[in-house]
Amino acid sequence: MQTILGACISGITSPREISVRRHVHLDDGDCLLLIDDLPVSDWQNGNDVAILVHGLGGSSESPYVRRIAAKLRSEGMRTFRLNLRGCGEGKGLARNLYHAGRTEDLQGAIEEIQRLCPGSTIHLGGFSLGGNIVLKWLGERPEEAAQLVHRAIAVNPPVRLADCTDAIGKKIFGFYDRYFAKMLYRQLQQSFDGKLDQSQFPPPRRIIEFDETITAPRTGFDSAQHYYETCSAAPVIYDILVPTMILSAADDPLIPARILQELDLPDSIHLHVAESGGHLGYYSRGAVDPDRWWMDWRVLDWFKSKETSSEPCALEAEVV
């Protein structure tokens, strides 16, 4: 129910952001679209910025991304919403597919933001697949990240891709597996303007089928298993130096909490598993935060903290 609420209720009540579209040119010739949300108050170079990375099938227009960006803007933080390759308004700008290990995309966005905002401290947030990308980038570049990023948060990250793909196939008789496979295939069709040859790329029934027949061969991996092993964040998580929160829920139907609880975490990372919240849902009883979107306020609290440790803050308000 939490997952469905998060997907079906946008919770967006604020007016459209004052935004600028930025192009991020990558070394392989592809281009990303970065949405630059300017704060309501005056913002100057050296002030704080945040980067938000969406999840599987999402974009900079995903409701949770827009809601959190609006809250950060209201606090005076300039916020950048990254569209992964071919996603959202970035459709048609990239020839290659996005996937869970595209840390080079995040690196390109960070370099562009450094150019736009010299001297600013970065706050980094990733959601679902975007959370895996954020954690993987932090673990691959620990020293560089520690110099650039004040705090990071990853919400419902699939840090062991093979385990997560297997778990999704077993939930509610494979409903989620079929749903995401269909959504990924639809995104692929859109990137080909509806001219995808179905005899060459037949519609997959499961995520692993999509990754075996499309993701792996089109992005340089030998197989889906090779892709999962190479792009999972779990092997590099212990190297992370930036104070980081991993936020998950015991009832997440897509990313089993045990996968995160079994991780060997460094002191820099705090894992918080809420009793409920589903996958990117976290719709609360209210009365504690200004609205019912519990996840949004935890991201805001985490980013606003001036502490340099990974100790949790303001997590006493649980979801339903």
PDB file of C-alpha atoms in Angstrom:
ATOM      1  CA  MET A   1       0.000   0.000   0.000  1.00  0.00           C
ATOM      2  CA  GLN A   2       2.848   2.409   0.809  1.00  0.00           C
ATOM      3  CA  THR A   3       4.432   1.718  -2.584  1.00  0.00           C
ATOM      4  CA  ILE A   4       1.111   2.287  -4.367  1.00  0.00           C
ATOM      5  CA  LEU A   5       0.465   5.529  -2.458  1.00  0.00           C
ATOM      6  CA  GLY A   6       3.903   6.806  -3.415  1.00  0.00           C
ATOM      7  CA  ALA A   7       3.275   5.982  -7.072  1.00  0.00           C
ATOM      8  CA  CYS A   8      -0.304   7.262  -7.325  1.00  0.00           C
ATOM      9  CA  ILE A   9      -0.339  10.421  -5.192  1.00  0.00           C
ATOM     10  CA  SER A  10       2.030  13.114  -6.380  1.00  0.00           C
ATOM     11  CA  GLY A  11       1.829  15.354  -3.324  1.00  0.00           C
ATOM     12  CA  ILE A  12       2.917  18.313  -5.486  1.00  0.00           C
ATOM     13  CA  THR A  13       1.150  21.477  -4.359  1.00  0.00           C
ATOM     14  CA  SER A  14       3.807  24.126  -4.970  1.00  0.00           C
ATOM     15  CA  PRO A  15       3.952  26.087  -8.223  1.00  0.00           C
ATOM     16  CA  ARG A  16       6.285  25.050 -11.027  1.00  0.00           C
ATOM     17  CA  GLU A  17       9.965  25.561 -10.230  1.00  0.00           C
ATOM     18  CA  ILE A  18      12.017  28.404 -11.629  1.00  0.00           C
ATOM     19  CA  SER A  19      14.243  26.123 -13.672  1.00  0.00           C
ATOM     20  CA  VAL A  20      16.986  26.231 -16.283  1.00  0.00           C
ATOM     21  CA  ARG A  21      17.765  23.265 -18.516  1.00  0.00           C
ATOM     22  CA  ARG A  22      21.468  22.419 -18.667  1.00  0.00           C
ATOM     23  CA  HIS A  23      23.127  19.989 -21.063  1.00  0.00           C
ATOM     24  CA  VAL A  24      25.876  17.737 -19.758  1.00  0.00           C
ATOM     25  CA  HIS A  25      28.134  16.447 -22.543  1.00  0.00           C
ATOM     26  CA  LEU A  26      29.763  13.099 -21.791  1.00  0.00           C
ATOM     27  CA  ASP A  27      33.047  11.707 -23.093  1.00  0.00           C
ATOM     28  CA  ASP A  28      31.300   9.050 -25.212  1.00  0.00           C
ATOM     29  CA  GLY A  29      29.325  11.663 -27.153  1.00  0.00           C
ATOM     30  CA  ASP A  30      26.051  11.252 -25.258  1.00  0.00           C
ATOM     31  CA  CYS A  31      24.303  14.140 -23.557  1.00  0.00           C
ATOM     32  CA  LEU A  32      22.311  14.367 -20.326  1.00  0.00           C
ATOM     33  CA  LEU A  33      19.686  16.909 -19.312  1.00  0.00           C
ATOM     34  CA  LEU A  34      20.177  18.509 -15.911  1.00  0.00           C
ATOM     35  CA  ILE A  35      17.341  20.597 -14.445  1.00  0.00           C
ATOM     36  CA  ASP A  36      18.697  23.535 -12.438  1.00  0.00           C
ATOM     37  CA  ASP A  37      16.126  24.704  -9.867  1.00  0.00           C
ATOM     38  CA  LEU A  38      16.975  28.144  -8.581  1.00  0.00           C
ATOM     39  CA  PRO A  39      16.082  28.941  -4.955  1.00  0.00           C
ATOM     40  CA  VAL A  40      13.318  31.332  -4.023  1.00  0.00           C
ATOM     41  CA  SER A  41      15.798  33.419  -2.040  1.00  0.00           C
ATOM     42  CA  ASP A  42      18.951  34.982  -3.437  1.00  0.00           C
ATOM     43  CA  TRP A  43      21.644  32.412  -4.092  1.00  0.00           C
ATOM     44  CA  GLN A  44      25.357  33.092  -4.558  1.00  0.00           C
ATOM     45  CA  ASN A  45      28.361  31.001  -5.522  1.00  0.00           C
ATOM     46  CA  GLY A  46      29.589  29.181  -2.454  1.00  0.00           C
ATOM     47  CA  ASN A  47      26.088  28.513  -1.142  1.00  0.00           C
ATOM     48  CA  ASP A  48      24.869  24.930  -0.844  1.00  0.00           C
ATOM     49  CA  VAL A  49      23.668  22.834  -3.786  1.00  0.00           C
ATOM     50  CA  ALA A  50      21.929  19.452  -3.992  1.00  0.00           C
ATOM     51  CA  ILE A  51      21.846  16.810  -6.717  1.00  0.00           C
ATOM     52  CA  LEU A  52      18.903  14.387  -6.940  1.00  0.00           C
ATOM     53  CA  VAL A  53      19.111  11.204  -9.031  1.00  0.00           C
ATOM     54  CA  HIS A  54      15.839   9.432  -9.911  1.00  0.00           C
ATOM     55  CA  GLY A  55      15.076   5.735  -9.961  1.00  0.00           C
ATOM     56  CA  LEU A  56      14.227   3.066 -12.533  1.00  0.00           C
ATOM     57  CA  GLY A  57      11.723   4.350 -15.080  1.00  0.00           C
ATOM     58  CA  GLY A  58      11.716   7.810 -13.513  1.00  0.00           C
ATOM     59  CA  SER A  59      13.007  11.232 -14.457  1.00  0.00           C
ATOM     60  CA  SER A  60      13.478  14.726 -13.101  1.00  0.00           C
ATOM     61  CA  GLU A  61       9.669  14.961 -13.227  1.00  0.00           C
ATOM     62  CA  SER A  62       9.085  12.039 -10.849  1.00  0.00           C
ATOM     63  CA  PRO A  63       6.830  13.352  -8.046  1.00  0.00           C
ATOM     64  CA  TYR A  64       9.226  12.455  -5.226  1.00  0.00           C
ATOM     65  CA  VAL A  65      12.075  14.243  -7.018  1.00  0.00           C
ATOM     66  CA  ARG A  66      10.021  17.384  -7.624  1.00  0.00           C
ATOM     67  CA  ARG A  67       8.635  17.444  -4.080  1.00  0.00           C
ATOM     68  CA  ILE A  68      12.065  17.148  -2.471  1.00  0.00           C
ATOM     69  CA  ALA A  69      13.573  19.691  -4.870  1.00  0.00           C
ATOM     70  CA  ALA A  70      10.814  22.164  -3.946  1.00  0.00           C
ATOM     71  CA  LYS A  71      11.486  21.696  -0.226  1.00  0.00           C
ATOM     72  CA  LEU A  72      15.226  22.154  -0.688  1.00  0.00           C
ATOM     73  CA  ARG A  73      14.663  25.297  -2.757  1.00  0.00           C
ATOM     74  CA  SER A  74      12.461  26.740  -0.024  1.00  0.00           C
ATOM     75  CA  GLU A  75      15.434  26.323   2.322  1.00  0.00           C
ATOM     76  CA  GLY A  76      17.658  28.288  -0.055  1.00  0.00           C
ATOM     77  CA  MET A  77      19.474  25.305  -1.554  1.00  0.00           C
ATOM     78  CA  ARG A  78      20.032  25.331  -5.305  1.00  0.00           C
ATOM     79  CA  THR A  79      18.907  21.924  -6.540  1.00  0.00           C
ATOM     80  CA  PHE A  80      19.842  19.999  -9.663  1.00  0.00           C
ATOM     81  CA  ARG A  81      17.572  17.169 -10.880  1.00  0.00           C
ATOM     82  CA  LEU A  82      19.519  14.772 -13.085  1.00  0.00           C
ATOM     83  CA  ASN A  83      17.848  12.929 -15.955  1.00  0.00           C
ATOM     84  CA  LEU A  84      19.740   9.716 -16.637  1.00  0.00           C
ATOM     85  CA  ARG A  85      20.381   8.854 -20.297  1.00  0.00           C
ATOM     86  CA  GLY A  86      17.269   9.150 -22.425  1.00  0.00           C
ATOM     87  CA  CYS A  87      14.963   9.768 -19.468  1.00  0.00           C
ATOM     88  CA  GLY A  88      12.291  12.435 -19.180  1.00  0.00           C
ATOM     89  CA  GLU A  89      13.013  15.541 -21.197  1.00  0.00           C
ATOM     90  CA  GLY A  90      16.411  14.063 -22.009  1.00  0.00           C
ATOM     91  CA  LYS A  91      14.814  11.725 -24.532  1.00  0.00           C
ATOM     92  CA  GLY A  92      16.775  11.700 -27.774  1.00  0.00           C
ATOM     93  CA  LEU A  93      19.966  13.184 -26.302  1.00  0.00           C
ATOM     94  CA  ALA A  94      21.738   9.854 -25.733  1.00  0.00           C
ATOM     95  CA  ARG A  95      22.397   6.841 -27.946  1.00  0.00           C
ATOM     96  CA  ASN A  96      23.320   4.579 -25.044  1.00  0.00           C
ATOM     97  CA  LEU A  97      21.042   3.183 -22.326  1.00  0.00           C
ATOM     98  CA  TYR A  98      21.100   4.189 -18.699  1.00  0.00           C
ATOM     99  CA  HIS A  99      21.683   1.491 -16.095  1.00  0.00           C
ATOM    100  CA  ALA A 100      22.472   1.003 -12.405  1.00  0.00           C
ATOM    101  CA  GLY A 101      26.231   1.457 -12.825  1.00  0.00           C
ATOM    102  CA  ARG A 102      26.367   4.704 -14.811  1.00  0.00           C
ATOM    103  CA  THR A 103      28.551   6.543 -12.318  1.00  0.00           C
ATOM    104  CA  GLU A 104      30.157   8.392 -15.232  1.00  0.00           C
ATOM    105  CA  ASP A 105      26.823  10.161 -15.737  1.00  0.00           C
ATOM    106  CA  LEU A 106      26.836  11.402 -12.152  1.00  0.00           C
ATOM    107  CA  GLN A 107      30.492  12.379 -12.490  1.00  0.00           C
ATOM    108  CA  GLY A 108      29.678  14.427 -15.594  1.00  0.00           C
ATOM    109  CA  ALA A 109      26.820  16.166 -13.803  1.00  0.00           C
ATOM    110  CA  ILE A 110      29.014  16.959 -10.786  1.00  0.00           C
ATOM    111  CA  GLU A 111      31.718  18.447 -13.006  1.00  0.00           C
ATOM    112  CA  GLU A 112      29.124  20.669 -14.721  1.00  0.00           C
ATOM    113  CA  ILE A 113      27.727  21.767 -11.362  1.00  0.00           C
ATOM    114  CA  GLN A 114      31.227  22.580 -10.107  1.00  0.00           C
ATOM    115  CA  ARG A 115      31.628  24.801 -13.165  1.00  0.00           C
ATOM    116  CA  LEU A 116      28.294  26.505 -12.536  1.00  0.00           C
ATOM    117  CA  CYS A 117      28.662  26.782  -8.749  1.00  0.00           C
ATOM    118  CA  PRO A 118      32.339  27.235  -7.867  1.00  0.00           C
ATOM    119  CA  GLY A 119      33.076  26.801  -4.184  1.00  0.00           C
ATOM    120  CA  SER A 120      29.685  25.317  -3.319  1.00  0.00           C
ATOM    121  CA  THR A 121      29.237  22.305  -1.056  1.00  0.00           C
ATOM    122  CA  ILE A 122      27.323  19.447  -2.668  1.00  0.00           C
ATOM    123  CA  HIS A 123      24.573  17.343  -1.081  1.00  0.00           C
ATOM    124  CA  LEU A 124      23.841  14.142  -2.962  1.00  0.00           C
ATOM    125  CA  GLY A 125      20.600  12.135  -3.019  1.00  0.00           C
ATOM    126  CA  GLY A 126      19.723   9.015  -4.994  1.00  0.00           C
ATOM    127  CA  PHE A 127      16.496   7.052  -5.109  1.00  0.00           C
ATOM    128  CA  SER A 128      16.112   3.353  -5.932  1.00  0.00           C
ATOM    129  CA  LEU A 129      18.388   2.724  -8.958  1.00  0.00           C
ATOM    130  CA  GLY A 130      19.703   6.288  -8.535  1.00  0.00           C
ATOM    131  CA  GLY A 131      20.635   5.359  -4.969  1.00  0.00           C
ATOM    132  CA  ASN A 132      22.824   2.527  -6.238  1.00  0.00           C
ATOM    133  CA  ILE A 133      24.536   4.950  -8.633  1.00  0.00           C
ATOM    134  CA  VAL A 134      25.163   7.434  -5.806  1.00  0.00           C
ATOM    135  CA  LEU A 135      26.618   4.800  -3.464  1.00  0.00           C
ATOM    136  CA  LYS A 136      28.753   3.293  -6.209  1.00  0.00           C
ATOM    137  CA  TRP A 137      30.161   6.718  -7.151  1.00  0.00           C
ATOM    138  CA  LEU A 138      30.929   7.507  -3.491  1.00  0.00           C
ATOM    139  CA  GLY A 139      32.735   4.175  -3.086  1.00  0.00           C
ATOM    140  CA  GLU A 140      34.657   4.388  -6.356  1.00  0.00           C
ATOM    141  CA  ARG A 141      35.961   7.910  -5.672  1.00  0.00           C
ATOM    142  CA  PRO A 142      36.129   8.099  -1.854  1.00  0.00           C
ATOM    143  CA  GLU A 143      38.812  10.774  -1.530  1.00  0.00           C
ATOM    144  CA  GLU A 144      37.387  13.012  -4.260  1.00  0.00           C
ATOM    145  CA  ALA A 145      33.852  12.610  -2.935  1.00  0.00           C
ATOM    146  CA  ALA A 146      34.939  13.508   0.600  1.00  0.00           C
ATOM    147  CA  GLN A 147      36.294  16.803  -0.714  1.00  0.00           C
ATOM    148  CA  LEU A 148      33.135  17.666  -2.661  1.00  0.00           C
ATOM    149  CA  VAL A 149      30.152  16.223  -0.813  1.00  0.00           C
ATOM    150  CA  HIS A 150      28.896  17.285   2.631  1.00  0.00           C
ATOM    151  CA  ARG A 151      26.338  14.491   3.025  1.00  0.00           C
ATOM    152  CA  ALA A 152      24.675  11.858   0.870  1.00  0.00           C
ATOM    153  CA  ILE A 153      21.513   9.796   1.137  1.00  0.00           C
ATOM    154  CA  ALA A 154      20.370   6.721  -0.787  1.00  0.00           C
ATOM    155  CA  VAL A 155      16.708   5.701  -0.480  1.00  0.00           C
ATOM    156  CA  ASN A 156      15.723   2.084  -1.225  1.00  0.00           C
ATOM    157  CA  PRO A 157      18.937   1.365  -3.186  1.00  0.00           C
ATOM    158  CA  PRO A 158      19.288  -2.031  -4.964  1.00  0.00           C
ATOM    159  CA  VAL A 159      22.892  -2.499  -3.850  1.00  0.00           C
ATOM    160  CA  ARG A 160      22.962  -6.176  -4.876  1.00  0.00           C
ATOM    161  CA  LEU A 161      21.293  -6.154  -8.252  1.00  0.00           C
ATOM    162  CA  ALA A 162      21.062  -9.901  -8.780  1.00  0.00           C
ATOM    163  CA  ASP A 163      19.455 -10.463  -5.372  1.00  0.00           C
ATOM    164  CA  CYS A 164      17.003  -7.630  -5.945  1.00  0.00           C
ATOM    165  CA  THR A 165      16.036  -8.854  -9.417  1.00  0.00           C
ATOM    166  CA  ASP A 166      15.461 -12.321  -8.002  1.00  0.00           C
ATOM    167  CA  ALA A 167      13.363 -10.951  -5.124  1.00  0.00           C
ATOM    168  CA  ILE A 168      11.172  -8.835  -7.409  1.00  0.00           C
ATOM    169  CA  GLY A 169      10.274 -11.911  -9.440  1.00  0.00           C
ATOM    170  CA  LYS A 170       8.884 -13.616  -6.349  1.00  0.00           C
ATOM    171  CA  LYS A 171       6.688 -10.783  -5.066  1.00  0.00           C
ATOM    172  CA  ILE A 172       2.931 -10.915  -5.687  1.00  0.00           C
ATOM    173  CA  PHE A 173       3.333 -13.664  -8.281  1.00  0.00           C
ATOM    174  CA  GLY A 174       5.792 -11.639 -10.348  1.00  0.00           C
ATOM    175  CA  PHE A 175       3.580  -8.548 -10.775  1.00  0.00           C
ATOM    176  CA  TYR A 176       6.413  -6.084 -10.138  1.00  0.00           C
ATOM    177  CA  ASP A 177       8.768  -8.038 -12.390  1.00  0.00           C
ATOM    178  CA  ARG A 178       6.341  -7.902 -15.317  1.00  0.00           C
ATOM    179  CA  TYR A 179       5.471  -4.264 -14.636  1.00  0.00           C
ATOM    180  CA  PHE A 180       9.069  -3.012 -14.674  1.00  0.00           C
ATOM    181  CA  ALA A 181      10.026  -5.184 -17.658  1.00  0.00           C
ATOM    182  CA  LYS A 182       7.122  -3.695 -19.612  1.00  0.00           C
ATOM    183  CA  MET A 183       8.019  -0.163 -18.500  1.00  0.00           C
ATOM    184  CA  LEU A 184      11.678  -0.579 -19.500  1.00  0.00           C
ATOM    185  CA  TYR A 185      10.669  -1.945 -22.884  1.00  0.00           C
ATOM    186  CA  ARG A 186       8.296   0.980 -23.406  1.00  0.00           C
ATOM    187  CA  GLN A 187      11.124   3.407 -22.602  1.00  0.00           C
ATOM    188  CA  LEU A 188      13.319   1.614 -25.143  1.00  0.00           C
ATOM    189  CA  GLN A 189      10.587   1.896 -27.782  1.00  0.00           C
ATOM    190  CA  GLN A 190      10.281   5.616 -27.105  1.00  0.00           C
ATOM    191  CA  SER A 191      14.017   6.065 -27.572  1.00  0.00           C
ATOM    192  CA  PHE A 192      13.577   4.492 -31.031  1.00  0.00           C
ATOM    193  CA  ASP A 193      10.519   6.684 -31.738  1.00  0.00           C
ATOM    194  CA  GLY A 194       8.364   3.564 -31.819  1.00  0.00           C
ATOM    195  CA  LYS A 195      10.434   1.944 -34.609  1.00  0.00           C
ATOM    196  CA  LEU A 196      11.999  -0.808 -32.501  1.00  0.00           C
ATOM    197  CA  ASP A 197      12.218  -4.106 -34.382  1.00  0.00           C
ATOM    198  CA  GLN A 198      10.300  -6.519 -32.155  1.00  0.00           C
ATOM    199  CA  SER A 199      11.636  -9.516 -34.078  1.00  0.00           C
ATOM    200  CA  GLN A 200      15.138  -8.513 -32.967  1.00  0.00           C
ATOM    201  CA  PHE A 201      14.086  -7.260 -29.515  1.00  0.00           C
ATOM    202  CA  PRO A 202      10.951  -9.180 -28.432  1.00  0.00           C
ATOM    203  CA  PRO A 203       9.081  -7.789 -25.389  1.00  0.00           C
ATOM    204  CA  PRO A 204      10.610  -9.292 -22.206  1.00  0.00           C
ATOM    205  CA  ARG A 205       8.471 -10.801 -19.461  1.00  0.00           C
ATOM    206  CA  ARG A 206      11.001 -10.261 -16.658  1.00  0.00           C
ATOM    207  CA  ILE A 207      13.643  -7.685 -15.744  1.00  0.00           C
ATOM    208  CA  ILE A 208      16.391 -10.281 -16.076  1.00  0.00           C
ATOM    209  CA  GLU A 209      15.210 -11.006 -19.637  1.00  0.00           C
ATOM    210  CA  PHE A 210      15.442  -7.310 -20.467  1.00  0.00           C
ATOM    211  CA  ASP A 211      18.922  -7.100 -18.967  1.00  0.00           C
ATOM    212  CA  GLU A 212      20.067 -10.315 -20.696  1.00  0.00           C
ATOM    213  CA  THR A 213      18.828  -9.408 -24.185  1.00  0.00           C
ATOM    214  CA  ILE A 214      19.059  -5.613 -24.160  1.00  0.00           C
ATOM    215  CA  THR A 215      20.950  -3.982 -21.259  1.00  0.00           C
ATOM    216  CA  ALA A 216      24.000  -6.260 -21.230  1.00  0.00           C
ATOM    217  CA  PRO A 217      24.733  -6.521 -24.987  1.00  0.00           C
ATOM    218  CA  ARG A 218      24.005  -2.834 -25.630  1.00  0.00           C
ATOM    219  CA  THR A 219      26.174  -1.542 -22.774  1.00  0.00           C
ATOM    220  CA  GLY A 220      29.254  -3.761 -23.005  1.00  0.00           C
ATOM    221  CA  PHE A 221      28.514  -6.577 -20.555  1.00  0.00           C
ATOM    222  CA  ASP A 222      28.798 -10.286 -21.306  1.00  0.00           C
ATOM    223  CA  SER A 223      25.480 -11.157 -19.652  1.00  0.00           C
ATOM    224  CA  ALA A 224      22.902  -9.938 -17.169  1.00  0.00           C
ATOM    225  CA  GLN A 225      24.885 -11.616 -14.400  1.00  0.00           C
ATOM    226  CA  HIS A 226      28.067  -9.813 -15.501  1.00  0.00           C
ATOM    227  CA  TYR A 227      26.138  -6.525 -15.477  1.00  0.00           C
ATOM    228  CA  TYR A 228      24.759  -7.193 -11.991  1.00  0.00           C
ATOM    229  CA  GLU A 229      28.159  -8.132 -10.573  1.00  0.00           C
ATOM    230  CA  THR A 230      29.920  -5.139 -12.158  1.00  0.00           C
ATOM    231  CA  CYS A 231      27.336  -2.471 -11.348  1.00  0.00           C
ATOM    232  CA  SER A 232      26.184  -3.365  -7.829  1.00  0.00           C
ATOM    233  CA  ALA A 233      27.256  -0.829  -5.209  1.00  0.00           C
ATOM    234  CA  ALA A 234      27.693  -3.388  -2.399  1.00  0.00           C
ATOM    235  CA  PRO A 235      31.357  -4.258  -3.144  1.00  0.00           C
ATOM    236  CA  VAL A 236      32.518  -0.629  -2.754  1.00  0.00           C
ATOM    237  CA  ILE A 237      30.211   0.583   0.020  1.00  0.00           C
ATOM    238  CA  TYR A 238      32.783  -0.013   2.755  1.00  0.00           C
ATOM    239  CA  ASP A 239      35.141   2.472   1.043  1.00  0.00           C
ATOM    240  CA  ILE A 240      32.713   5.408   1.388  1.00  0.00           C
ATOM    241  CA  LEU A 241      34.062   8.295   3.480  1.00  0.00           C
ATOM    242  CA  VAL A 242      31.231  10.829   3.065  1.00  0.00           C
ATOM    243  CA  PRO A 243      28.632  10.803   5.902  1.00  0.00           C
ATOM    244  CA  THR A 244      25.843   8.838   4.249  1.00  0.00           C
ATOM    245  CA  MET A 245      22.413   7.585   5.182  1.00  0.00           C
ATOM    246  CA  ILE A 246      20.816   4.552   3.583  1.00  0.00           C
ATOM    247  CA  LEU A 247      17.077   4.777   4.118  1.00  0.00           C
ATOM    248  CA  SER A 248      14.881   1.755   3.523  1.00  0.00           C
ATOM    249  CA  ALA A 249      11.714   0.083   4.760  1.00  0.00           C
ATOM    250  CA  ALA A 250      11.044  -3.358   6.185  1.00  0.00           C
ATOM    251  CA  ASP A 251       8.086  -3.738   3.811  1.00  0.00           C
ATOM    252  CA  ASP A 252       9.823  -2.631   0.607  1.00  0.00           C
ATOM    253  CA  PRO A 253       8.491  -5.138  -1.975  1.00  0.00           C
ATOM    254  CA  LEU A 254      11.337  -4.470  -4.423  1.00  0.00           C
ATOM    255  CA  ILE A 255      14.488  -4.182  -2.293  1.00  0.00           C
ATOM    256  CA  PRO A 256      14.386  -6.631   0.656  1.00  0.00           C
ATOM    257  CA  ALA A 257      15.664  -4.932   3.809  1.00  0.00           C
ATOM    258  CA  ARG A 258      17.805  -7.963   4.646  1.00  0.00           C
ATOM    259  CA  ILE A 259      20.039  -7.188   1.651  1.00  0.00           C
ATOM    260  CA  LEU A 260      20.926  -3.857   3.254  1.00  0.00           C
ATOM    261  CA  GLN A 261      21.072  -5.210   6.801  1.00  0.00           C
ATOM    262  CA  GLU A 262      23.615  -7.839   5.758  1.00  0.00           C
ATOM    263  CA  LEU A 263      26.064  -5.219   4.473  1.00  0.00           C
ATOM    264  CA  ASP A 264      29.369  -4.624   6.219  1.00  0.00           C
ATOM    265  CA  LEU A 265      29.019  -0.869   6.688  1.00  0.00           C
ATOM    266  CA  PRO A 266      31.766   1.611   7.608  1.00  0.00           C
ATOM    267  CA  ASP A 267      31.327   4.176  10.383  1.00  0.00           C
ATOM    268  CA  SER A 268      30.532   6.796   7.741  1.00  0.00           C
ATOM    269  CA  ILE A 269      27.195   5.137   6.873  1.00  0.00           C
ATOM    270  CA  HIS A 270      24.034   5.009   8.922  1.00  0.00           C
ATOM    271  CA  LEU A 271      21.366   2.511   7.863  1.00  0.00           C
ATOM    272  CA  HIS A 272      17.800   3.311   8.899  1.00  0.00           C
ATOM    273  CA  VAL A 273      15.113   0.738   8.153  1.00  0.00           C
ATOM    274  CA  ALA A 274      11.636   2.134   8.830  1.00  0.00           C
ATOM    275  CA  GLU A 275       8.937  -0.313   9.883  1.00  0.00           C
ATOM    276  CA  SER A 276       6.902   0.684   6.837  1.00  0.00           C
ATOM    277  CA  GLY A 277       7.226   2.929   3.834  1.00  0.00           C
ATOM    278  CA  GLY A 278       7.263   0.521   0.913  1.00  0.00           C
ATOM    279  CA  HIS A 279       9.353   1.480  -2.088  1.00  0.00           C
ATOM    280  CA  LEU A 280       9.644   5.286  -2.238  1.00  0.00           C
ATOM    281  CA  GLY A 281       6.299   5.651  -0.473  1.00  0.00           C
ATOM    282  CA  TYR A 282       6.769   6.665   3.184  1.00  0.00           C
ATOM    283  CA  TYR A 283       3.346   8.257   3.582  1.00  0.00           C
ATOM    284  CA  SER A 284       3.011   9.137   7.277  1.00  0.00           C
ATOM    285  CA  ARG A 285       0.262   9.722   9.807  1.00  0.00           C
ATOM    286  CA  GLY A 286       1.155  13.402   9.827  1.00  0.00           C
ATOM    287  CA  ALA A 287       1.165  15.767  12.817  1.00  0.00           C
ATOM    288  CA  VAL A 288       4.981  15.830  13.052  1.00  0.00           C
ATOM    289  CA  ASP A 289       6.178  17.165   9.700  1.00  0.00           C
ATOM    290  CA  PRO A 290       4.539  19.986   7.711  1.00  0.00           C
ATOM    291  CA  ASP A 291       3.063  17.382   5.332  1.00  0.00           C
ATOM    292  CA  ARG A 292       2.718  13.585   5.201  1.00  0.00           C
ATOM    293  CA  TRP A 293       5.697  12.879   2.923  1.00  0.00           C
ATOM    294  CA  TRP A 294       8.018  11.514   5.601  1.00  0.00           C
ATOM    295  CA  MET A 295      10.862  10.622   3.226  1.00  0.00           C
ATOM    296  CA  ASP A 296      11.086  14.174   1.902  1.00  0.00           C
ATOM    297  CA  TRP A 297      11.640  15.675   5.349  1.00  0.00           C
ATOM    298  CA  ARG A 298      14.248  13.097   6.281  1.00  0.00           C
ATOM    299  CA  VAL A 299      16.247  14.029   3.170  1.00  0.00           C
ATOM    300  CA  LEU A 300      15.884  17.694   4.096  1.00  0.00           C
ATOM    301  CA  ASP A 301      16.928  17.093   7.723  1.00  0.00           C
ATOM    302  CA  TRP A 302      19.922  15.019   6.647  1.00  0.00           C
ATOM    303  CA  PHE A 303      21.162  17.609   4.184  1.00  0.00           C
ATOM    304  CA  LYS A 304      20.658  20.529   6.587  1.00  0.00           C
ATOM    305  CA  SER A 305      22.618  18.904   9.407  1.00  0.00           C
ATOM    306  CA  LYS A 306      26.005  20.511   9.985  1.00  0.00           C
ATOM    307  CA  GLU A 307      27.344  17.442  11.776  1.00  0.00           C
ATOM    308  CA  THR A 308      30.305  15.726  10.132  1.00  0.00           C
ATOM    309  CA  SER A 309      29.400  12.232  11.352  1.00  0.00           C
ATOM    310  CA  SER A 310      26.829   9.748  10.092  1.00  0.00           C
ATOM    311  CA  GLU A 311      24.718   9.922  13.248  1.00  0.00           C
ATOM    312  CA  PRO A 312      20.988   9.969  12.421  1.00  0.00           C
ATOM    313  CA  CYS A 313      18.899  13.086  12.851  1.00  0.00           C
ATOM    314  CA  ALA A 314      15.166  13.679  13.152  1.00  0.00           C
ATOM    315  CA  LEU A 315      14.118  10.089  12.462  1.00  0.00           C
ATOM    316  CA  GLU A 316      11.739   9.771  15.352  1.00  0.00           C
ATOM    317  CA  ALA A 317       8.673  10.411  13.200  1.00  0.00           C
ATOM    318  CA  GLU A 318       7.840   7.028  11.710  1.00  0.00           C
ATOM    319  CA  VAL A 319       5.515   6.317   8.816  1.00  0.00           C
ATOM    320  CA  VAL A 320       2.201   4.468   9.131  1.00  0.00           C
TER     321      VAL A 320
END
